[in-house]
Amino acid sequence: MNKTDRLLAIVLELQRYKVVRAEDLAATFETSVRTIYRDIQALSEAGVSIIGAPGQGYSLMEGYFLPPVSFTVEEAVTLLIGTEFVEQWFDTRYGGKSRTSRGKIEAILPETVRSEASRIRKSFRFIASAKDAARIQERAYVEVIRRAILEERKIRFRYSKSIAETNGNRQSIRTVAPYGLVIVQGAWVLIGWCELRQSIRHFRLSRMMELIDLEDRFEKPKTFLLDEYQPPDDRNVRVKVLVQSDIADKVKESSNFYTETMEEHADGLHVTFRVRQPEELLHWVLGLGGGAVVLEPESFRHRVKMELEKMLKRY
């Protein structure tokens, strides 16, 4: 980033936040604090009303506002593609807002930029596959959960786990204080405080049923910041699977959530997974048929063998 672009970006950061430290600006723009000091001085000399508070940071004088800025072709394409992503993945309200936003962005672009951006956009396309039909229900849930997060109201739903718990049940009723929504490998996940487990838990929206919002209120802990939240990693069991070369590409493209490494060997593709319980991979391994062999642990090899024997009895 050249100096001119950085100066403009600094003003935008100051306009976006009330107070910004020089250290944070240096980290954002990958430069030194000394360079930020010089940039602030240059902006002040250019007439930008910047106030510096020792030990706190820099801020713009109240009432100062940067005039509308122009977009490069790449910036315009990025914004327009972003609106298409929101339209497909978010709930109907934000989907509608993304369409109107796209129209406003296109309206303010100069003709040359708009034409070039349109030409480049036509080389990208989001295609919804058959499995994405289930996302219609997820989007409806996103809207309910989003409102509950903003209004700090609890929600309740029936949740289906990937494997049965010790009591043999796969489903349970959960009452949750929703803290945030994230997209993990193409799937919406709710992060919130679960009253049943008395801890922060993660819930895939695709496994929710009978979602309702409650009148019960909650107060999100001030210490919880979604941007900084790191879930505890309790996937301590490693499973290694040998995949035959003729279906290796299929496995690579499947993007299994638990995949840790993939290595090409003479006998095929060695895939290592990290899971809480090997059974989390049982259906995945069985779905590959004779194209996959569990190498370790031995206990999981035996579990797959038992399942195959059960299947043979059915035939």
PDB file of C-alpha atoms in Angstrom:
ATOM      1  CA  MET A   1       0.000   0.000   0.000  1.00  0.00           C
ATOM      2  CA  ASN A   2       1.463   3.362  -0.997  1.00  0.00           C
ATOM      3  CA  LYS A   3       1.448   6.399   1.289  1.00  0.00           C
ATOM      4  CA  THR A   4      -1.528   8.111  -0.371  1.00  0.00           C
ATOM      5  CA  ASP A   5      -3.732   5.027  -0.022  1.00  0.00           C
ATOM      6  CA  ARG A   6      -2.587   4.548   3.559  1.00  0.00           C
ATOM      7  CA  LEU A   7      -3.418   8.146   4.525  1.00  0.00           C
ATOM      8  CA  LEU A   8      -6.938   7.748   3.139  1.00  0.00           C
ATOM      9  CA  ALA A   9      -7.335   4.402   4.898  1.00  0.00           C
ATOM     10  CA  ILE A  10      -6.217   5.934   8.217  1.00  0.00           C
ATOM     11  CA  VAL A  11      -8.896   8.610   7.949  1.00  0.00           C
ATOM     12  CA  LEU A  12     -11.486   5.912   7.227  1.00  0.00           C
ATOM     13  CA  GLU A  13     -10.353   3.986  10.320  1.00  0.00           C
ATOM     14  CA  LEU A  14     -10.619   7.131  12.441  1.00  0.00           C
ATOM     15  CA  GLN A  15     -14.055   7.814  10.989  1.00  0.00           C
ATOM     16  CA  ARG A  16     -15.166   4.259  11.753  1.00  0.00           C
ATOM     17  CA  TYR A  17     -13.936   4.130  15.355  1.00  0.00           C
ATOM     18  CA  LYS A  18     -14.036   6.773  18.090  1.00  0.00           C
ATOM     19  CA  VAL A  19     -10.426   6.328  19.214  1.00  0.00           C
ATOM     20  CA  VAL A  20      -7.630   4.368  17.530  1.00  0.00           C
ATOM     21  CA  ARG A  21      -4.157   3.790  18.952  1.00  0.00           C
ATOM     22  CA  ALA A  22      -1.069   4.288  16.795  1.00  0.00           C
ATOM     23  CA  GLU A  23      -0.033   0.707  17.615  1.00  0.00           C
ATOM     24  CA  ASP A  24      -3.327  -0.635  16.254  1.00  0.00           C
ATOM     25  CA  LEU A  25      -3.010   1.425  13.069  1.00  0.00           C
ATOM     26  CA  ALA A  26       0.547   0.158  12.620  1.00  0.00           C
ATOM     27  CA  ALA A  27      -0.657  -3.442  12.974  1.00  0.00           C
ATOM     28  CA  THR A  28      -3.564  -2.869  10.564  1.00  0.00           C
ATOM     29  CA  PHE A  29      -1.377  -1.384   7.824  1.00  0.00           C
ATOM     30  CA  GLU A  30       1.673  -3.534   8.564  1.00  0.00           C
ATOM     31  CA  THR A  31       4.017  -0.635   9.146  1.00  0.00           C
ATOM     32  CA  SER A  32       5.901   0.930  12.059  1.00  0.00           C
ATOM     33  CA  VAL A  33       4.446   3.149  14.766  1.00  0.00           C
ATOM     34  CA  ARG A  34       6.937   5.839  13.731  1.00  0.00           C
ATOM     35  CA  THR A  35       5.479   5.787  10.213  1.00  0.00           C
ATOM     36  CA  ILE A  36       1.973   6.202  11.652  1.00  0.00           C
ATOM     37  CA  TYR A  37       3.168   9.234  13.626  1.00  0.00           C
ATOM     38  CA  ARG A  38       4.447  10.783  10.400  1.00  0.00           C
ATOM     39  CA  ASP A  39       1.201   9.942   8.608  1.00  0.00           C
ATOM     40  CA  ILE A  40      -0.883  11.598  11.338  1.00  0.00           C
ATOM     41  CA  GLN A  41       1.285  14.698  11.111  1.00  0.00           C
ATOM     42  CA  ALA A  42       0.865  14.770   7.317  1.00  0.00           C
ATOM     43  CA  LEU A  43      -2.912  14.481   7.639  1.00  0.00           C
ATOM     44  CA  SER A  44      -3.027  17.268  10.215  1.00  0.00           C
ATOM     45  CA  GLU A  45      -0.959  19.529   7.950  1.00  0.00           C
ATOM     46  CA  ALA A  46      -3.392  18.724   5.116  1.00  0.00           C
ATOM     47  CA  GLY A  47      -6.307  20.036   7.194  1.00  0.00           C
ATOM     48  CA  VAL A  48      -7.747  16.819   8.627  1.00  0.00           C
ATOM     49  CA  SER A  49      -8.965  17.587  12.162  1.00  0.00           C
ATOM     50  CA  ILE A  50      -7.254  14.882  14.233  1.00  0.00           C
ATOM     51  CA  ILE A  51      -7.106  14.991  18.015  1.00  0.00           C
ATOM     52  CA  GLY A  52      -4.395  13.076  19.851  1.00  0.00           C
ATOM     53  CA  ALA A  53      -4.877  12.002  23.461  1.00  0.00           C
ATOM     54  CA  PRO A  54      -1.690  10.757  25.213  1.00  0.00           C
ATOM     55  CA  GLY A  55      -2.042   7.145  26.287  1.00  0.00           C
ATOM     56  CA  GLN A  56      -5.396   6.751  24.487  1.00  0.00           C
ATOM     57  CA  GLY A  57      -4.995   7.296  20.753  1.00  0.00           C
ATOM     58  CA  TYR A  58      -6.217   9.436  17.899  1.00  0.00           C
ATOM     59  CA  SER A  59      -9.736  10.531  16.977  1.00  0.00           C
ATOM     60  CA  LEU A  60     -11.424  12.843  14.506  1.00  0.00           C
ATOM     61  CA  MET A  61     -12.805  16.137  15.748  1.00  0.00           C
ATOM     62  CA  GLU A  62     -16.585  15.943  16.159  1.00  0.00           C
ATOM     63  CA  GLY A  63     -18.362  17.016  12.993  1.00  0.00           C
ATOM     64  CA  TYR A  64     -15.528  16.114  10.638  1.00  0.00           C
ATOM     65  CA  PHE A  65     -16.645  13.805   7.842  1.00  0.00           C
ATOM     66  CA  LEU A  66     -14.723  12.500   4.871  1.00  0.00           C
ATOM     67  CA  PRO A  67     -16.453  13.260   1.551  1.00  0.00           C
ATOM     68  CA  PRO A  68     -17.622  10.262  -0.506  1.00  0.00           C
ATOM     69  CA  VAL A  69     -14.718   8.270  -1.914  1.00  0.00           C
ATOM     70  CA  SER A  70     -14.419   6.591  -5.289  1.00  0.00           C
ATOM     71  CA  PHE A  71     -13.943   2.860  -5.813  1.00  0.00           C
ATOM     72  CA  THR A  72     -11.461   1.095  -8.022  1.00  0.00           C
ATOM     73  CA  VAL A  73     -12.790  -1.625 -10.318  1.00  0.00           C
ATOM     74  CA  GLU A  74     -11.455  -4.330  -7.968  1.00  0.00           C
ATOM     75  CA  GLU A  75     -13.064  -2.682  -4.927  1.00  0.00           C
ATOM     76  CA  ALA A  76     -16.391  -2.337  -6.734  1.00  0.00           C
ATOM     77  CA  VAL A  77     -16.335  -5.991  -7.851  1.00  0.00           C
ATOM     78  CA  THR A  78     -15.526  -7.072  -4.285  1.00  0.00           C
ATOM     79  CA  LEU A  79     -18.505  -5.170  -2.889  1.00  0.00           C
ATOM     80  CA  LEU A  80     -20.908  -6.400  -5.571  1.00  0.00           C
ATOM     81  CA  ILE A  81     -19.868 -10.031  -5.171  1.00  0.00           C
ATOM     82  CA  GLY A  82     -20.248  -9.579  -1.426  1.00  0.00           C
ATOM     83  CA  THR A  83     -23.870  -8.497  -1.842  1.00  0.00           C
ATOM     84  CA  GLU A  84     -24.582 -11.638  -3.876  1.00  0.00           C
ATOM     85  CA  PHE A  85     -23.058 -13.781  -1.125  1.00  0.00           C
ATOM     86  CA  VAL A  86     -25.234 -12.100   1.527  1.00  0.00           C
ATOM     87  CA  GLU A  87     -28.315 -12.553  -0.653  1.00  0.00           C
ATOM     88  CA  GLN A  88     -27.759 -16.319  -0.868  1.00  0.00           C
ATOM     89  CA  TRP A  89     -26.555 -17.053   2.648  1.00  0.00           C
ATOM     90  CA  PHE A  90     -28.376 -14.658   4.950  1.00  0.00           C
ATOM     91  CA  ASP A  91     -32.039 -14.373   5.866  1.00  0.00           C
ATOM     92  CA  THR A  92     -34.662 -12.741   3.656  1.00  0.00           C
ATOM     93  CA  ARG A  93     -34.388  -9.329   5.300  1.00  0.00           C
ATOM     94  CA  TYR A  94     -30.657  -9.007   4.706  1.00  0.00           C
ATOM     95  CA  GLY A  95     -31.091 -10.676   1.340  1.00  0.00           C
ATOM     96  CA  GLY A  96     -33.429  -7.862   0.330  1.00  0.00           C
ATOM     97  CA  LYS A  97     -31.075  -5.231   1.754  1.00  0.00           C
ATOM     98  CA  SER A  98     -28.198  -6.726  -0.211  1.00  0.00           C
ATOM     99  CA  ARG A  99     -30.136  -6.241  -3.462  1.00  0.00           C
ATOM    100  CA  THR A 100     -30.907  -2.599  -2.711  1.00  0.00           C
ATOM    101  CA  SER A 101     -27.298  -2.051  -1.618  1.00  0.00           C
ATOM    102  CA  ARG A 102     -26.096  -3.523  -4.906  1.00  0.00           C
ATOM    103  CA  GLY A 103     -28.304  -1.101  -6.800  1.00  0.00           C
ATOM    104  CA  LYS A 104     -26.996   1.889  -4.832  1.00  0.00           C
ATOM    105  CA  ILE A 105     -23.366   0.868  -5.339  1.00  0.00           C
ATOM    106  CA  GLU A 106     -23.890   0.469  -9.065  1.00  0.00           C
ATOM    107  CA  ALA A 107     -25.682   3.824  -9.233  1.00  0.00           C
ATOM    108  CA  ILE A 108     -22.786   5.819  -7.752  1.00  0.00           C
ATOM    109  CA  LEU A 109     -20.062   4.185  -9.839  1.00  0.00           C
ATOM    110  CA  PRO A 110     -18.667   6.114 -12.806  1.00  0.00           C
ATOM    111  CA  GLU A 111     -19.764   4.620 -16.110  1.00  0.00           C
ATOM    112  CA  THR A 112     -16.286   3.306 -16.953  1.00  0.00           C
ATOM    113  CA  VAL A 113     -15.902   1.610 -13.571  1.00  0.00           C
ATOM    114  CA  ARG A 114     -19.468   0.258 -13.656  1.00  0.00           C
ATOM    115  CA  SER A 115     -18.988  -1.255 -17.120  1.00  0.00           C
ATOM    116  CA  GLU A 116     -15.673  -2.868 -16.233  1.00  0.00           C
ATOM    117  CA  ALA A 117     -17.017  -4.143 -12.906  1.00  0.00           C
ATOM    118  CA  SER A 118     -20.024  -5.648 -14.685  1.00  0.00           C
ATOM    119  CA  ARG A 119     -17.750  -7.369 -17.201  1.00  0.00           C
ATOM    120  CA  ILE A 120     -15.600  -8.896 -14.450  1.00  0.00           C
ATOM    121  CA  ARG A 121     -18.605  -9.927 -12.338  1.00  0.00           C
ATOM    122  CA  LYS A 122     -19.949 -11.962 -15.230  1.00  0.00           C
ATOM    123  CA  SER A 123     -16.926 -14.249 -14.879  1.00  0.00           C
ATOM    124  CA  PHE A 124     -18.069 -15.219 -11.332  1.00  0.00           C
ATOM    125  CA  ARG A 125     -21.213 -17.079 -10.359  1.00  0.00           C
ATOM    126  CA  PHE A 126     -22.728 -18.585  -7.218  1.00  0.00           C
ATOM    127  CA  ILE A 127     -24.532 -21.827  -8.033  1.00  0.00           C
ATOM    128  CA  ALA A 128     -26.834 -23.463  -5.501  1.00  0.00           C
ATOM    129  CA  SER A 129     -26.616 -27.253  -5.617  1.00  0.00           C
ATOM    130  CA  ALA A 130     -29.367 -29.695  -4.703  1.00  0.00           C
ATOM    131  CA  LYS A 131     -28.018 -30.107  -1.175  1.00  0.00           C
ATOM    132  CA  ASP A 132     -28.250 -26.338  -0.700  1.00  0.00           C
ATOM    133  CA  ALA A 133     -32.049 -26.635  -0.732  1.00  0.00           C
ATOM    134  CA  ALA A 134     -31.760 -27.371   2.982  1.00  0.00           C
ATOM    135  CA  ARG A 135     -30.278 -23.911   3.350  1.00  0.00           C
ATOM    136  CA  ILE A 136     -33.762 -22.430   2.882  1.00  0.00           C
ATOM    137  CA  GLN A 137     -34.657 -23.686   6.364  1.00  0.00           C
ATOM    138  CA  GLU A 138     -31.311 -22.510   7.729  1.00  0.00           C
ATOM    139  CA  ARG A 139     -31.922 -19.012   6.375  1.00  0.00           C
ATOM    140  CA  ALA A 140     -35.261 -18.900   8.157  1.00  0.00           C
ATOM    141  CA  TYR A 141     -33.514 -19.944  11.368  1.00  0.00           C
ATOM    142  CA  VAL A 142     -30.813 -17.306  10.805  1.00  0.00           C
ATOM    143  CA  GLU A 143     -33.464 -14.594  10.869  1.00  0.00           C
ATOM    144  CA  VAL A 144     -34.989 -15.848  14.151  1.00  0.00           C
ATOM    145  CA  ILE A 145     -31.602 -16.287  15.819  1.00  0.00           C
ATOM    146  CA  ARG A 146     -30.277 -12.966  14.547  1.00  0.00           C
ATOM    147  CA  ARG A 147     -33.209 -11.120  16.116  1.00  0.00           C
ATOM    148  CA  ALA A 148     -32.786 -13.063  19.356  1.00  0.00           C
ATOM    149  CA  ILE A 149     -29.091 -12.119  19.499  1.00  0.00           C
ATOM    150  CA  LEU A 150     -29.802  -8.421  18.977  1.00  0.00           C
ATOM    151  CA  GLU A 151     -32.698  -8.379  21.462  1.00  0.00           C
ATOM    152  CA  GLU A 152     -30.860 -10.662  23.929  1.00  0.00           C
ATOM    153  CA  ARG A 153     -33.654 -13.234  24.126  1.00  0.00           C
ATOM    154  CA  LYS A 154     -33.199 -16.959  24.634  1.00  0.00           C
ATOM    155  CA  ILE A 155     -34.216 -19.567  22.067  1.00  0.00           C
ATOM    156  CA  ARG A 156     -35.283 -23.205  22.335  1.00  0.00           C
ATOM    157  CA  PHE A 157     -34.980 -26.005  19.796  1.00  0.00           C
ATOM    158  CA  ARG A 158     -34.738 -29.755  19.381  1.00  0.00           C
ATOM    159  CA  TYR A 159     -31.178 -30.691  18.485  1.00  0.00           C
ATOM    160  CA  SER A 160     -29.957 -33.831  16.739  1.00  0.00           C
ATOM    161  CA  LYS A 161     -26.371 -34.925  17.408  1.00  0.00           C
ATOM    162  CA  SER A 162     -24.282 -36.707  14.800  1.00  0.00           C
ATOM    163  CA  ILE A 163     -23.885 -39.728  17.104  1.00  0.00           C
ATOM    164  CA  ALA A 164     -25.988 -40.987  19.984  1.00  0.00           C
ATOM    165  CA  GLU A 165     -25.011 -40.040  23.517  1.00  0.00           C
ATOM    166  CA  THR A 166     -24.331 -42.531  26.292  1.00  0.00           C
ATOM    167  CA  ASN A 167     -28.042 -42.873  27.061  1.00  0.00           C
ATOM    168  CA  GLY A 168     -28.725 -43.817  23.458  1.00  0.00           C
ATOM    169  CA  ASN A 169     -30.490 -40.573  22.569  1.00  0.00           C
ATOM    170  CA  ARG A 170     -29.455 -38.526  19.559  1.00  0.00           C
ATOM    171  CA  GLN A 171     -31.964 -35.739  20.164  1.00  0.00           C
ATOM    172  CA  SER A 172     -32.399 -33.350  23.057  1.00  0.00           C
ATOM    173  CA  ILE A 173     -34.244 -30.116  23.833  1.00  0.00           C
ATOM    174  CA  ARG A 174     -31.893 -27.161  24.265  1.00  0.00           C
ATOM    175  CA  THR A 175     -32.546 -23.722  25.726  1.00  0.00           C
ATOM    176  CA  VAL A 176     -29.750 -21.413  24.637  1.00  0.00           C
ATOM    177  CA  ALA A 177     -28.667 -17.801  25.119  1.00  0.00           C
ATOM    178  CA  PRO A 178     -27.413 -17.022  21.587  1.00  0.00           C
ATOM    179  CA  TYR A 179     -24.128 -15.129  21.442  1.00  0.00           C
ATOM    180  CA  GLY A 180     -23.283 -15.216  17.741  1.00  0.00           C
ATOM    181  CA  LEU A 181     -23.537 -16.876  14.325  1.00  0.00           C
ATOM    182  CA  VAL A 182     -20.600 -18.047  12.229  1.00  0.00           C
ATOM    183  CA  ILE A 183     -20.170 -19.905   8.945  1.00  0.00           C
ATOM    184  CA  VAL A 184     -17.847 -22.903   9.295  1.00  0.00           C
ATOM    185  CA  GLN A 185     -16.935 -24.717   6.066  1.00  0.00           C
ATOM    186  CA  GLY A 186     -20.177 -23.694   4.404  1.00  0.00           C
ATOM    187  CA  ALA A 187     -22.440 -24.417   7.391  1.00  0.00           C
ATOM    188  CA  TRP A 188     -24.138 -21.977   9.774  1.00  0.00           C
ATOM    189  CA  VAL A 189     -23.181 -22.565  13.415  1.00  0.00           C
ATOM    190  CA  LEU A 190     -24.701 -20.956  16.502  1.00  0.00           C
ATOM    191  CA  ILE A 191     -22.446 -20.177  19.465  1.00  0.00           C
ATOM    192  CA  GLY A 192     -24.270 -19.704  22.757  1.00  0.00           C
ATOM    193  CA  TRP A 193     -24.695 -20.620  26.394  1.00  0.00           C
ATOM    194  CA  CYS A 194     -26.511 -23.960  26.708  1.00  0.00           C
ATOM    195  CA  GLU A 195     -28.584 -24.315  29.869  1.00  0.00           C
ATOM    196  CA  LEU A 196     -28.574 -28.108  29.591  1.00  0.00           C
ATOM    197  CA  ARG A 197     -24.763 -28.373  29.486  1.00  0.00           C
ATOM    198  CA  GLN A 198     -24.081 -25.214  31.522  1.00  0.00           C
ATOM    199  CA  SER A 199     -21.358 -24.095  29.144  1.00  0.00           C
ATOM    200  CA  ILE A 200     -20.786 -22.420  25.801  1.00  0.00           C
ATOM    201  CA  ARG A 201     -21.697 -24.860  23.032  1.00  0.00           C
ATOM    202  CA  HIS A 202     -21.831 -24.891  19.234  1.00  0.00           C
ATOM    203  CA  PHE A 203     -24.935 -25.920  17.297  1.00  0.00           C
ATOM    204  CA  ARG A 204     -25.260 -26.512  13.560  1.00  0.00           C
ATOM    205  CA  LEU A 205     -28.442 -24.928  12.267  1.00  0.00           C
ATOM    206  CA  SER A 206     -28.904 -27.879   9.907  1.00  0.00           C
ATOM    207  CA  ARG A 207     -29.451 -30.123  12.952  1.00  0.00           C
ATOM    208  CA  MET A 208     -32.029 -27.872  14.599  1.00  0.00           C
ATOM    209  CA  MET A 209     -35.762 -28.536  14.597  1.00  0.00           C
ATOM    210  CA  GLU A 210     -38.760 -26.770  16.085  1.00  0.00           C
ATOM    211  CA  LEU A 211     -36.873 -23.535  16.744  1.00  0.00           C
ATOM    212  CA  ILE A 212     -38.776 -20.948  18.782  1.00  0.00           C
ATOM    213  CA  ASP A 213     -37.719 -17.653  20.327  1.00  0.00           C
ATOM    214  CA  LEU A 214     -38.591 -17.088  23.973  1.00  0.00           C
ATOM    215  CA  GLU A 215     -39.532 -14.074  26.032  1.00  0.00           C
ATOM    216  CA  ASP A 216     -36.816 -14.926  28.565  1.00  0.00           C
ATOM    217  CA  ARG A 217     -33.997 -12.396  28.472  1.00  0.00           C
ATOM    218  CA  PHE A 218     -30.264 -12.887  28.979  1.00  0.00           C
ATOM    219  CA  GLU A 219     -27.226 -10.665  29.272  1.00  0.00           C
ATOM    220  CA  LYS A 220     -24.198 -11.590  27.212  1.00  0.00           C
ATOM    221  CA  PRO A 221     -20.972 -11.520  29.253  1.00  0.00           C
ATOM    222  CA  LYS A 222     -18.919  -8.410  28.513  1.00  0.00           C
ATOM    223  CA  THR A 223     -15.871 -10.656  28.323  1.00  0.00           C
ATOM    224  CA  PHE A 224     -17.296 -12.589  25.364  1.00  0.00           C
ATOM    225  CA  LEU A 225     -16.156 -11.146  22.019  1.00  0.00           C
ATOM    226  CA  LEU A 226     -17.121 -13.176  18.973  1.00  0.00           C
ATOM    227  CA  ASP A 227     -14.153 -11.907  16.928  1.00  0.00           C
ATOM    228  CA  GLU A 228     -11.725 -13.085  19.608  1.00  0.00           C
ATOM    229  CA  TYR A 229     -13.529 -16.242  20.718  1.00  0.00           C
ATOM    230  CA  GLN A 230     -11.498 -19.430  20.350  1.00  0.00           C
ATOM    231  CA  PRO A 231     -13.466 -22.627  21.041  1.00  0.00           C
ATOM    232  CA  PRO A 232     -11.723 -25.233  23.181  1.00  0.00           C
ATOM    233  CA  ASP A 233     -10.190 -27.910  21.006  1.00  0.00           C
ATOM    234  CA  ASP A 234     -11.239 -31.256  22.451  1.00  0.00           C
ATOM    235  CA  ARG A 235     -10.671 -33.312  19.305  1.00  0.00           C
ATOM    236  CA  ASN A 236      -7.906 -35.469  20.728  1.00  0.00           C
ATOM    237  CA  VAL A 237      -8.354 -38.717  18.769  1.00  0.00           C
ATOM    238  CA  ARG A 238      -6.540 -39.165  15.455  1.00  0.00           C
ATOM    239  CA  VAL A 239      -7.920 -41.459  12.764  1.00  0.00           C
ATOM    240  CA  LYS A 240      -5.904 -42.374   9.676  1.00  0.00           C
ATOM    241  CA  VAL A 241      -7.646 -43.637   6.534  1.00  0.00           C
ATOM    242  CA  LEU A 242      -6.160 -44.938   3.285  1.00  0.00           C
ATOM    243  CA  VAL A 243      -8.150 -43.805   0.244  1.00  0.00           C
ATOM    244  CA  GLN A 244      -7.655 -45.437  -3.142  1.00  0.00           C
ATOM    245  CA  SER A 245      -6.249 -43.169  -5.848  1.00  0.00           C
ATOM    246  CA  ASP A 246      -9.312 -43.466  -8.116  1.00  0.00           C
ATOM    247  CA  ILE A 247     -11.514 -41.670  -5.553  1.00  0.00           C
ATOM    248  CA  ALA A 248      -8.826 -39.441  -4.021  1.00  0.00           C
ATOM    249  CA  ASP A 249     -10.095 -36.345  -5.856  1.00  0.00           C
ATOM    250  CA  LYS A 250     -13.607 -36.964  -4.557  1.00  0.00           C
ATOM    251  CA  VAL A 251     -12.300 -37.073  -0.986  1.00  0.00           C
ATOM    252  CA  LYS A 252     -10.223 -33.920  -1.463  1.00  0.00           C
ATOM    253  CA  GLU A 253     -13.252 -32.033  -2.765  1.00  0.00           C
ATOM    254  CA  SER A 254     -15.538 -33.222   0.033  1.00  0.00           C
ATOM    255  CA  SER A 255     -13.798 -30.974   2.621  1.00  0.00           C
ATOM    256  CA  ASN A 256     -14.607 -33.147   5.627  1.00  0.00           C
ATOM    257  CA  PHE A 257     -14.796 -30.970   8.741  1.00  0.00           C
ATOM    258  CA  TYR A 258     -12.436 -33.232  10.718  1.00  0.00           C
ATOM    259  CA  THR A 259      -9.649 -33.422   8.114  1.00  0.00           C
ATOM    260  CA  GLU A 260      -6.197 -32.533   9.440  1.00  0.00           C
ATOM    261  CA  THR A 261      -3.752 -33.647   6.729  1.00  0.00           C
ATOM    262  CA  MET A 262      -3.734 -35.330   3.315  1.00  0.00           C
ATOM    263  CA  GLU A 263      -0.617 -37.009   1.929  1.00  0.00           C
ATOM    264  CA  GLU A 264      -0.089 -38.726  -1.423  1.00  0.00           C
ATOM    265  CA  HIS A 265       1.603 -42.143  -1.148  1.00  0.00           C
ATOM    266  CA  ALA A 266       2.290 -44.948  -3.581  1.00  0.00           C
ATOM    267  CA  ASP A 267      -0.642 -46.969  -2.220  1.00  0.00           C
ATOM    268  CA  GLY A 268      -3.078 -44.040  -2.293  1.00  0.00           C
ATOM    269  CA  LEU A 269      -4.102 -40.966  -0.330  1.00  0.00           C
ATOM    270  CA  HIS A 270      -3.419 -41.048   3.421  1.00  0.00           C
ATOM    271  CA  VAL A 271      -5.947 -38.840   5.218  1.00  0.00           C
ATOM    272  CA  THR A 272      -5.598 -38.009   8.898  1.00  0.00           C
ATOM    273  CA  PHE A 273      -8.589 -36.798  10.887  1.00  0.00           C
ATOM    274  CA  ARG A 274      -8.822 -35.364  14.390  1.00  0.00           C
ATOM    275  CA  VAL A 275     -12.095 -36.182  16.182  1.00  0.00           C
ATOM    276  CA  ARG A 276     -13.633 -36.440  19.628  1.00  0.00           C
ATOM    277  CA  GLN A 277     -14.852 -39.969  18.928  1.00  0.00           C
ATOM    278  CA  PRO A 278     -13.955 -42.161  15.918  1.00  0.00           C
ATOM    279  CA  GLU A 279     -17.673 -42.909  15.444  1.00  0.00           C
ATOM    280  CA  GLU A 280     -18.039 -39.378  14.094  1.00  0.00           C
ATOM    281  CA  LEU A 281     -16.396 -40.698  10.914  1.00  0.00           C
ATOM    282  CA  LEU A 282     -18.226 -44.029  10.724  1.00  0.00           C
ATOM    283  CA  HIS A 283     -20.811 -43.088   8.104  1.00  0.00           C
ATOM    284  CA  TRP A 284     -18.230 -41.179   6.079  1.00  0.00           C
ATOM    285  CA  VAL A 285     -15.916 -44.193   5.892  1.00  0.00           C
ATOM    286  CA  LEU A 286     -18.771 -46.567   5.066  1.00  0.00           C
ATOM    287  CA  GLY A 287     -19.928 -44.206   2.336  1.00  0.00           C
ATOM    288  CA  LEU A 288     -16.648 -44.713   0.493  1.00  0.00           C
ATOM    289  CA  GLY A 289     -17.239 -48.477   0.316  1.00  0.00           C
ATOM    290  CA  GLY A 290     -14.226 -50.503  -0.744  1.00  0.00           C
ATOM    291  CA  GLY A 291     -12.362 -47.356  -1.708  1.00  0.00           C
ATOM    292  CA  ALA A 292     -11.236 -46.637   1.858  1.00  0.00           C
ATOM    293  CA  VAL A 293      -9.500 -48.602   4.608  1.00  0.00           C
ATOM    294  CA  VAL A 294      -9.066 -47.491   8.205  1.00  0.00           C
ATOM    295  CA  LEU A 295      -5.389 -47.752   9.142  1.00  0.00           C
ATOM    296  CA  GLU A 296      -5.679 -46.651  12.757  1.00  0.00           C
ATOM    297  CA  PRO A 297      -6.766 -46.851  15.486  1.00  0.00           C
ATOM    298  CA  GLU A 298      -7.331 -50.600  15.569  1.00  0.00           C
ATOM    299  CA  SER A 299     -10.476 -50.209  17.661  1.00  0.00           C
ATOM    300  CA  PHE A 300     -12.096 -48.144  14.908  1.00  0.00           C
ATOM    301  CA  ARG A 301     -11.066 -50.693  12.258  1.00  0.00           C
ATOM    302  CA  HIS A 302     -12.930 -53.288  14.341  1.00  0.00           C
ATOM    303  CA  ARG A 303     -15.950 -50.964  14.654  1.00  0.00           C
ATOM    304  CA  VAL A 304     -16.149 -50.528  10.877  1.00  0.00           C
ATOM    305  CA  LYS A 305     -15.814 -54.295  10.401  1.00  0.00           C
ATOM    306  CA  MET A 306     -18.698 -54.931  12.822  1.00  0.00           C
ATOM    307  CA  GLU A 307     -20.887 -52.443  10.952  1.00  0.00           C
ATOM    308  CA  LEU A 308     -20.089 -54.086   7.624  1.00  0.00           C
ATOM    309  CA  GLU A 309     -21.013 -57.489   9.036  1.00  0.00           C
ATOM    310  CA  LYS A 310     -24.354 -56.077  10.156  1.00  0.00           C
ATOM    311  CA  MET A 311     -24.909 -54.730   6.648  1.00  0.00           C
ATOM    312  CA  LEU A 312     -24.088 -58.109   5.090  1.00  0.00           C
ATOM    313  CA  LYS A 313     -26.676 -59.807   7.304  1.00  0.00           C
ATOM    314  CA  ARG A 314     -29.307 -57.457   5.947  1.00  0.00           C
ATOM    315  CA  TYR A 315     -28.555 -58.670   2.422  1.00  0.00           C
TER     316      TYR A 315
END
